[in-house]
Coordinates of C-alpha atoms in Angstrom, one line a residue:
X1 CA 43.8 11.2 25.6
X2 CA 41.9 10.4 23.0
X3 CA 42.9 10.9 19.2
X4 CA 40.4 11.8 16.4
X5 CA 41.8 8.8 14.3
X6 CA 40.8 6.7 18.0
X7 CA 37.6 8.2 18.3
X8 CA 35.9 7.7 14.9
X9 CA 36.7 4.0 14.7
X10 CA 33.8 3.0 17.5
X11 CA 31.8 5.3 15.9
X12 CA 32.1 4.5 12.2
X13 CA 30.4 1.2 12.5
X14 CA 26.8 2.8 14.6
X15 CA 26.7 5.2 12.1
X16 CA 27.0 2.7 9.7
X17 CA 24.4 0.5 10.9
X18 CA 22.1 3.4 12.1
X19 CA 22.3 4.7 7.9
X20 CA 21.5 1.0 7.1
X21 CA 18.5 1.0 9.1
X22 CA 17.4 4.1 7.9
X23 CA 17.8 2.7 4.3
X24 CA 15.9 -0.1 5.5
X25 CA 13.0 1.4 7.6
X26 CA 10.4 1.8 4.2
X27 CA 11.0 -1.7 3.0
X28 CA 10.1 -3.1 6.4
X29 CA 7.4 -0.7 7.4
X30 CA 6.2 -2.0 3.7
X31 CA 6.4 -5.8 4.5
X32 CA 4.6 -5.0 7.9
X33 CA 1.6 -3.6 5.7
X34 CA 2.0 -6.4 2.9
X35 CA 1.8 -8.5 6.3
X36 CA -1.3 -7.0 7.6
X37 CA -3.0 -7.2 4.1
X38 CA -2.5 -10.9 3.5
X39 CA -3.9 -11.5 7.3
X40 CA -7.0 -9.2 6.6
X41 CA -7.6 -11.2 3.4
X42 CA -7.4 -14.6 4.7
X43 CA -9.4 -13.6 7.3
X44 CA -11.8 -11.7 5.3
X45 CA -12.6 -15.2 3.3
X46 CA -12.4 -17.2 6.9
X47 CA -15.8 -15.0 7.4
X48 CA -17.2 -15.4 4.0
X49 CA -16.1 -17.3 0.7
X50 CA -17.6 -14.2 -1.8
X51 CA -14.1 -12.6 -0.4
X52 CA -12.1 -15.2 -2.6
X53 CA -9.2 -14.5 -4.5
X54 CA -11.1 -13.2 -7.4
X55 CA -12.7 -10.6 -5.4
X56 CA -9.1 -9.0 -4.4
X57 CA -7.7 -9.5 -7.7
X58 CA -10.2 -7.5 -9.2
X59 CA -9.8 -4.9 -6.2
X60 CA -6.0 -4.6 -7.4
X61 CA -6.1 -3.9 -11.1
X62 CA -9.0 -1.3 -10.3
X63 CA -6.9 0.5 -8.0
X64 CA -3.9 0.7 -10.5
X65 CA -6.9 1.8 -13.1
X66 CA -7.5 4.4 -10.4
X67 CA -4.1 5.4 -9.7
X68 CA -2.7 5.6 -12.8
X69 CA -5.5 8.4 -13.2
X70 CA -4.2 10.0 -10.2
X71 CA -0.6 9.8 -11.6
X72 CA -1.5 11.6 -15.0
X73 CA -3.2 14.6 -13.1
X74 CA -0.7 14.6 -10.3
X75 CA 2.2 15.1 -13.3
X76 CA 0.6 18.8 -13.9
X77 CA 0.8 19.9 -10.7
X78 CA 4.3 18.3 -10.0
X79 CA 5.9 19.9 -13.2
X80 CA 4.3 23.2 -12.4
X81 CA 5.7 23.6 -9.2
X82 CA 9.1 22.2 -10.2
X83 CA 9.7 25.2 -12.9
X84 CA 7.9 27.8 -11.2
X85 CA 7.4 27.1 -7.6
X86 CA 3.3 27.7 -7.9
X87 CA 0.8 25.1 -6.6
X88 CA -1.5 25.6 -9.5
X89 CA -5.1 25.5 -8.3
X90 CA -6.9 25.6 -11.5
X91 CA -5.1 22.4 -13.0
X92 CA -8.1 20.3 -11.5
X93 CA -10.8 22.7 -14.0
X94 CA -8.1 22.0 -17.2
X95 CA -9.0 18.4 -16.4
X96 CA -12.6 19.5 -16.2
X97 CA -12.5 21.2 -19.7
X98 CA -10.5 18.4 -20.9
X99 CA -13.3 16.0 -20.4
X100 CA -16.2 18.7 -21.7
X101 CA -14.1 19.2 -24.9
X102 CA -13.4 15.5 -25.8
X103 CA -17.6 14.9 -24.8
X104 CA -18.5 17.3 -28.1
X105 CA -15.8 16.1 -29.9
X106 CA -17.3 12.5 -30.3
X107 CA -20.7 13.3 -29.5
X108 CA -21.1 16.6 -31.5
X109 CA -19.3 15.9 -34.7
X110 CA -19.4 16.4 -37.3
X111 CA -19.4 20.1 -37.0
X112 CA -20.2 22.8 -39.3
X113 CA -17.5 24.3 -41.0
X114 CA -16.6 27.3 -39.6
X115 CA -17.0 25.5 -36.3
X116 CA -14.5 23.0 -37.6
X117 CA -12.1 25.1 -39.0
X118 CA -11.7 27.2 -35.7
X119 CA -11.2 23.7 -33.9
X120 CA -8.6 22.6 -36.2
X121 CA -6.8 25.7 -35.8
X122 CA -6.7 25.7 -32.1
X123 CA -5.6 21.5 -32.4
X124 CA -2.5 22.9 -35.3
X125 CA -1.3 25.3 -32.7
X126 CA -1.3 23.0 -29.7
X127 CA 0.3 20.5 -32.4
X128 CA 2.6 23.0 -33.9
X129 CA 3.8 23.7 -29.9
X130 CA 4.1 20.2 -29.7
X131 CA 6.5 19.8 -32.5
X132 CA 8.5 23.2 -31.6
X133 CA 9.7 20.4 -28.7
X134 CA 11.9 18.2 -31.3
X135 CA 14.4 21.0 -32.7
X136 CA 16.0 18.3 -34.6
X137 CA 13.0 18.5 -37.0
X138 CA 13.7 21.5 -38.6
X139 CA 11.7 24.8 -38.8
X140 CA 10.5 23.7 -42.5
X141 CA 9.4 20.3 -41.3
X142 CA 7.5 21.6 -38.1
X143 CA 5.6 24.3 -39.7
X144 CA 4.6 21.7 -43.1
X145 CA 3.3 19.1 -40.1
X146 CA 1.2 21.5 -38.3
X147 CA -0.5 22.7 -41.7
X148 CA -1.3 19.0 -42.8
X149 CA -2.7 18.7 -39.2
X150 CA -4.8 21.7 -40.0
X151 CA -6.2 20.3 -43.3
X152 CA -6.7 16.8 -42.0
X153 CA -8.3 18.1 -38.4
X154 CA -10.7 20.0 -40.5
X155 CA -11.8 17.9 -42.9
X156 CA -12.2 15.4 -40.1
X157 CA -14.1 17.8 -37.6
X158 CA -16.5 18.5 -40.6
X159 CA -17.1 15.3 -42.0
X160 CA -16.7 12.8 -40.1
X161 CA -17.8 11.6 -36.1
X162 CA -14.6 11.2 -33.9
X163 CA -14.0 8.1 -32.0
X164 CA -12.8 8.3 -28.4
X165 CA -9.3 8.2 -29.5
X166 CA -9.5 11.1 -32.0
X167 CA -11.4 13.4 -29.3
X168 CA -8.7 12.2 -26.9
X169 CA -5.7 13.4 -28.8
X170 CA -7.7 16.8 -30.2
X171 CA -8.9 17.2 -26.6
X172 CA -5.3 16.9 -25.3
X173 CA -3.6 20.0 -27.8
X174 CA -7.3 22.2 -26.8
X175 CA -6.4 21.7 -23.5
X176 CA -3.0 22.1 -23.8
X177 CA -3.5 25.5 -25.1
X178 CA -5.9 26.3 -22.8
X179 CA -2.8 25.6 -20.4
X180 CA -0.4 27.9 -22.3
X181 CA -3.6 30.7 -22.7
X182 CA -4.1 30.7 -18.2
X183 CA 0.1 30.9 -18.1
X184 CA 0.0 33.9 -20.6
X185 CA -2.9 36.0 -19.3
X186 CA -2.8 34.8 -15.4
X187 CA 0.6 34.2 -14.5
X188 CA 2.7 35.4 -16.3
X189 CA 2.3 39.0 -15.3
X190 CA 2.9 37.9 -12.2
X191 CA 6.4 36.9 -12.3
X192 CA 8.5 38.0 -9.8
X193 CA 5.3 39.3 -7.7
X194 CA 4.8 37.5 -4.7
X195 CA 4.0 33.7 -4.6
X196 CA 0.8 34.1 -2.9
X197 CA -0.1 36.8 -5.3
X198 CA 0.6 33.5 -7.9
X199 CA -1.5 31.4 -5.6
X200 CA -4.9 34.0 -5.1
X201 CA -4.4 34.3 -9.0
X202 CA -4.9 30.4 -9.5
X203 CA -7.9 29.9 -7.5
X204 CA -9.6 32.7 -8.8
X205 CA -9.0 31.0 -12.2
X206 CA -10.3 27.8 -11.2
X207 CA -13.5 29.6 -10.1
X208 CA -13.4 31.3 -13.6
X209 CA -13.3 28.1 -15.3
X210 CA -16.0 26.7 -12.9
X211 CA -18.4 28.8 -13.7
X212 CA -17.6 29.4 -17.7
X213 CA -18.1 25.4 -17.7
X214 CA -21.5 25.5 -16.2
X215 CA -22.3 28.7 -18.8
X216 CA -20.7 27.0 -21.8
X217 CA -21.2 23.3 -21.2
X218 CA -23.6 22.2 -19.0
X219 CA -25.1 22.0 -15.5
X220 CA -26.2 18.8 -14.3
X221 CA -24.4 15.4 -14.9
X222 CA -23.5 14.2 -18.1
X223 CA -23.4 10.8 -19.6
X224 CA -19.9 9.5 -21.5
X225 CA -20.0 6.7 -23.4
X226 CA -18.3 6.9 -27.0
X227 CA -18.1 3.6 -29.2
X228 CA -15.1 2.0 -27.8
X229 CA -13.6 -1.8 -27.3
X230 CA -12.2 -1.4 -24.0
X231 CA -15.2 0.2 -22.0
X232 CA -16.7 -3.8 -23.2
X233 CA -17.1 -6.7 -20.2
X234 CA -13.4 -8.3 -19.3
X235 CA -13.4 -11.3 -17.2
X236 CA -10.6 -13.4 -16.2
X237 CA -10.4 -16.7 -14.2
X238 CA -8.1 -16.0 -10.4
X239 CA -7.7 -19.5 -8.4
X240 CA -11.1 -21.0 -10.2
X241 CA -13.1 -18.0 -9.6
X242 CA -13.8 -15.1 -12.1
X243 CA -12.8 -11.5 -12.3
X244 CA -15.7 -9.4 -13.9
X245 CA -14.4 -5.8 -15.0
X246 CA -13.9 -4.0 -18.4
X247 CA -10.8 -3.8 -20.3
X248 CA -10.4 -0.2 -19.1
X249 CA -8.1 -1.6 -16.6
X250 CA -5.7 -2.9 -19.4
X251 CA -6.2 0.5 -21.5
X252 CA -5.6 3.1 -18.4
X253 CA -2.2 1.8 -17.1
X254 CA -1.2 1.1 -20.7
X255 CA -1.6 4.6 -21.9
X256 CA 0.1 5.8 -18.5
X257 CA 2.8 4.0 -19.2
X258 CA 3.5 5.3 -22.8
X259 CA 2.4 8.8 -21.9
X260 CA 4.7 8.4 -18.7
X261 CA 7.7 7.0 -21.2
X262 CA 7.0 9.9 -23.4
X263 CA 7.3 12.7 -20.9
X264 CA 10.7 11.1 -19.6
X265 CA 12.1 10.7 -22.7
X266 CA 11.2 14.3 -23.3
X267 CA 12.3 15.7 -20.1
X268 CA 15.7 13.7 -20.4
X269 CA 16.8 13.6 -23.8
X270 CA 15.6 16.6 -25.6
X271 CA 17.1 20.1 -25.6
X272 CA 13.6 21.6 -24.2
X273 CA 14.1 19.1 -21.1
X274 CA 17.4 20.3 -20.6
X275 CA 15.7 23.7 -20.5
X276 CA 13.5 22.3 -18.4
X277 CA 15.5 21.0 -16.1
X278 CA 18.2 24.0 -15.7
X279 CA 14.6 26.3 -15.6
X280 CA 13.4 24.2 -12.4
X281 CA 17.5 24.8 -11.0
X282 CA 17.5 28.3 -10.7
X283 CA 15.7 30.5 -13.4
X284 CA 17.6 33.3 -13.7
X285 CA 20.8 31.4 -14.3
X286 CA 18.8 30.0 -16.9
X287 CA 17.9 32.8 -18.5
X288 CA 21.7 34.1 -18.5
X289 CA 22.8 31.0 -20.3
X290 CA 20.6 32.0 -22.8
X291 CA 17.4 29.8 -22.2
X292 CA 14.0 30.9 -22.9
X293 CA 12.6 30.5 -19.4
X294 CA 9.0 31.9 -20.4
X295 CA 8.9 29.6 -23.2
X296 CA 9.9 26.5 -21.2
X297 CA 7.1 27.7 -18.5
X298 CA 4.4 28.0 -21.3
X299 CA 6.0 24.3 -22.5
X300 CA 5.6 22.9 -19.4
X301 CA 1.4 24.1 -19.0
X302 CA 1.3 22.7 -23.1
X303 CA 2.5 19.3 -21.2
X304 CA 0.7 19.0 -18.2
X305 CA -2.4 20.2 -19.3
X306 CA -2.1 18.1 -22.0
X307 CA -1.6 14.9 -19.7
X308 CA -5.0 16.1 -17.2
X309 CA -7.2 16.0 -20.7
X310 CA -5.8 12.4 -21.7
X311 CA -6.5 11.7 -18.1
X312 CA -10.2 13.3 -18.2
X313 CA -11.7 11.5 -21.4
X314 CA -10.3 7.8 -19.4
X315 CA -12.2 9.2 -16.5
X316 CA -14.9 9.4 -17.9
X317 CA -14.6 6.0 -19.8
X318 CA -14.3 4.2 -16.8
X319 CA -17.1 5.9 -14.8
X320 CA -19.8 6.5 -17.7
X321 CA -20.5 9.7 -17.0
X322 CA -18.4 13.1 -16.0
X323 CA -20.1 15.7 -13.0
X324 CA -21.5 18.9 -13.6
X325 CA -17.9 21.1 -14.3
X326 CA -18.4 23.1 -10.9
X327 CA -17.3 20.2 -8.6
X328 CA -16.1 17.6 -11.3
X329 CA -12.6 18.4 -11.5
X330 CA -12.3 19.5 -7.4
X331 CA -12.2 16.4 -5.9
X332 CA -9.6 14.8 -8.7
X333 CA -7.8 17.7 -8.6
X334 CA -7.4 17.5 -4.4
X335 CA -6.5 14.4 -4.9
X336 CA -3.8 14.4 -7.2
X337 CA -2.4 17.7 -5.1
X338 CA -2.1 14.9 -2.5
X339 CA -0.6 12.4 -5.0
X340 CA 2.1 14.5 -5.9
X341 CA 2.6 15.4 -2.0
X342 CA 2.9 11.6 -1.4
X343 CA 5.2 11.1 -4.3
X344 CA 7.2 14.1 -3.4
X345 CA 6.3 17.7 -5.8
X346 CA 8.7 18.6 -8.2
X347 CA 9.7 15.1 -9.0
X348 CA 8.0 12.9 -12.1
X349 CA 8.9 9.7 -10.5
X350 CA 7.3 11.0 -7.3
X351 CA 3.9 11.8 -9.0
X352 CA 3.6 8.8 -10.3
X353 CA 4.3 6.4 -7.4
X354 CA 2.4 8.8 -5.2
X355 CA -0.9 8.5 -7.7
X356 CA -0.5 4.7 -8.0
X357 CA -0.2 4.6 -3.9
X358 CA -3.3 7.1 -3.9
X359 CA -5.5 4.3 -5.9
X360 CA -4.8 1.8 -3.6
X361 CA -5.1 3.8 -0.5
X362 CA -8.4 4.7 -1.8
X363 CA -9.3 1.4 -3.7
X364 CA -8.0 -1.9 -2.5
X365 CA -8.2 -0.4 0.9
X366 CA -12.2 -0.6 0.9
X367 CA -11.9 -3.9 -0.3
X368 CA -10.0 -5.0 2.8
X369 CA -12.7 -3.9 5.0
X370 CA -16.0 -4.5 3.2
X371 CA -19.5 -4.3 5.0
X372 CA -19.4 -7.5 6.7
X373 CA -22.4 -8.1 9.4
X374 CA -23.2 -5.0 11.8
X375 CA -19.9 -3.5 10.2
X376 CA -20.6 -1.1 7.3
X377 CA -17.4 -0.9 6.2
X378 CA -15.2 2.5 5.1
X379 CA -16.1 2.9 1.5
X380 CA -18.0 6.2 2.1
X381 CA -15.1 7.3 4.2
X382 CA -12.7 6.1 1.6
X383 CA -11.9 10.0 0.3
X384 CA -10.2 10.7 3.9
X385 CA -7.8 8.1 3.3
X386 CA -5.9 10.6 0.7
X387 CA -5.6 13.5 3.1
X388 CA -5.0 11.0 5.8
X389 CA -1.8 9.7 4.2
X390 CA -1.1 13.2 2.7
X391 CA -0.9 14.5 6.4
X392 CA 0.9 11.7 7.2
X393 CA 3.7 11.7 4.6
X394 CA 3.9 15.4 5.5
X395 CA 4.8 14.7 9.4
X396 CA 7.4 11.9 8.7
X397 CA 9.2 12.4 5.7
X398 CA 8.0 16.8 4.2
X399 CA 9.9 16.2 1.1
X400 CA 7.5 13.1 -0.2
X401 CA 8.7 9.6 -1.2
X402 CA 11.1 10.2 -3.7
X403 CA 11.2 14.8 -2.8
X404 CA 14.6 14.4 -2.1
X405 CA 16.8 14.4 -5.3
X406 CA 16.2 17.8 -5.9
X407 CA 18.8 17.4 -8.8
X408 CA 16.1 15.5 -10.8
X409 CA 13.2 17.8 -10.2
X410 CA 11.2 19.5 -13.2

């Protein structure tokens, strides 16, 4: 006879190692691909020496440029679905207006002043919003800050020609009440309907915004180019060779990074996050408990609308030129739907590994198989690679990379 003391002791130690090679499985499947990669590399420059170190070096920091693009968008969609369980289809047209608005912020300006004044209003409110995130400030303090922005926005819209920086950071509060504007008069009616009634609701408002774009802004492709530093010629020697790119591959990850650093400290250390976080719980406990659930929604469009237009304007710094706005911000937006998939939606971490995974599945992996004789290589193919690994992630891990801490989703 067999005890149940006697019988768990041959079994602790297989379900001990069977957990351990669980935990391990990703990091070897990872050194497999790392494997492959190197092989493909040296054999790439077997074949011919323009595939030197200096031609993969540059391959890499372009796909982090790319991904880190991928990760801003993909945190929209990941903290919409975290608080109210709604794959926003229009978040990929907020990008689209974020570009359009930063393009006749530097290139229009200065503006007349009743144009200006109406601008400056729009950037107080979004900036006012902002503020309303620190409560620590102090009602007095919040409201004096968003007046001075006011004054300062409008004697700058009317006077002056903005930089790329200064359309950036008015482009980001636009669209970031553009964001809390589609969550008032689309969705928020809507809560408690049915999801899909959410879900018909956001594509018909990214066909809105498709075709107010080509109405309001423009129809055919559009050049961008504002006076800047970084869109200037970087080169860098790799192995005696020389890396040719621009120095938007230093600017994109960087302001990733502190917009990344931002949104976490937010989310994790500030009463709204808290809100934020309880919100993406259970909602109506929330609400009990006496948070302001629709206020944390409209919050959370404020953020990750704002995030998609700092995203836009470095899109179209590092391309040159931004597509007419009825397919611009499809494709981007697709793709950093699948980014967050990757990454695991709901989670911040997850968008942002899955966007940085999403450049190099798209980027670096061209570069490991190039045109090379009567082979034409995959770069036209190289959009299938994101639904590729999308479908992928989906049939061996649903929950994404990182989807399973559900205690940690937003």
């Amino acid at each position: 006879m067999t005890t149940p003391a006697h019988a768990a002791t041959p079994h602790g130690p297989s379900r001990r190692g069977a957990g351990l090679a669980r935990r391990l499985a990703p990091w070897s499947a990872a050194a497999v691909v790392a494997a492959l990669a190197v092989w493909r590399m040296l054999y790439l420059h077997g074949v011919n020496d323009n595939f030197n170190a200096a031609f993969f070096a540059g391959a890499v920091v372009r796909s982090l440029q790319l991904g880190s693009l991928y990760a801003l968008i993909a945190l929209g969609y990941t903290m919409v679905y975290g608080i109210i369980r709604l794959i926003n289809f229009a978040h990929g047209e907020v990008f689209m207006v974020g570009a359009f608005a930063a393009y006749f912020l530097f290139s229009a300006t200065p503006y007349p002043w009743p144009v200006a004044v109406l601008v400056a209003a729009v950037v107080a409110y979004g900036f006012l919003r902002f503020l309303g995130f620190f409560r620590v400030l102090g009602r007095p303090v919040v409201l004096a800050a968003a007046s001075s922005c006011f004054v300062a926005v409008a004697l700058a819209l009317a006077s002056v020609r903005l930089g790329w920086l200064g359309a950036m950071v008015a482009s980001m509060f636009v669209t970031g009440v553009l964001g809390m504007a589609i969550d008032r008069v689309a969705y928020k009616p809507l809560r408690g309907a049915p999801r899909n009634s959410m879900l018909i609701t956001a594509i018909a408002v990214s066909f809105f915004l498709q075709n107010f774009g080509l109405l309001a802004f423009s129809n055919r492709q559009t050049p961008f180019r504002p006076q800047s530093f970084f869109t200037g010629q970087l080169t860098f020697p790799v192995a005696g060779e020389t890396v040719f790119t621009t120095w938007m591959v230093v600017l994109v990850p960087a302001v990733t990074l502190v917009l990344v650093l931002v949104l976490t400290t937010l989310v994790t250390r500030t009463r709204l996050g808290r809100a934020m976080r309880a919100t993406s719980q259970d909602a109506e406990t929330a609400r009990m408990m006496g948070v302001d659930v629709d206020r944390v929604i409209s919050s959370t469009f404020l953020l990750g609308s704002m995030l998609a237009a700092a995203a836009a304007v470095m899109w179209g710094m590092s391309f040159g030129s931004i597509n007419q706005p009825a397919i611009f911000g499809v494709l981007p937006g697709i793709k950093a739907f699948a980014a967050a998939v990757i990454g695991g939606i709901g989670s911040l971490p997850g968008a942002v590994i899955g966007g940085v995974l999403l450049g190099f599945l798209e980027n670096f992996l061209t570069a490991l198989f190039p045109r090379v004789g009567s082979f034409s290589g995959i770069t036209e193919y190289k959009d299938t690679f994101a639904f590729l690994a999308m479908i992928l992630i989906l049939l061996l891990r649903p929950s994404g990379i990182v989807g399973e801490d559900l205690s940690e989703k937003v």
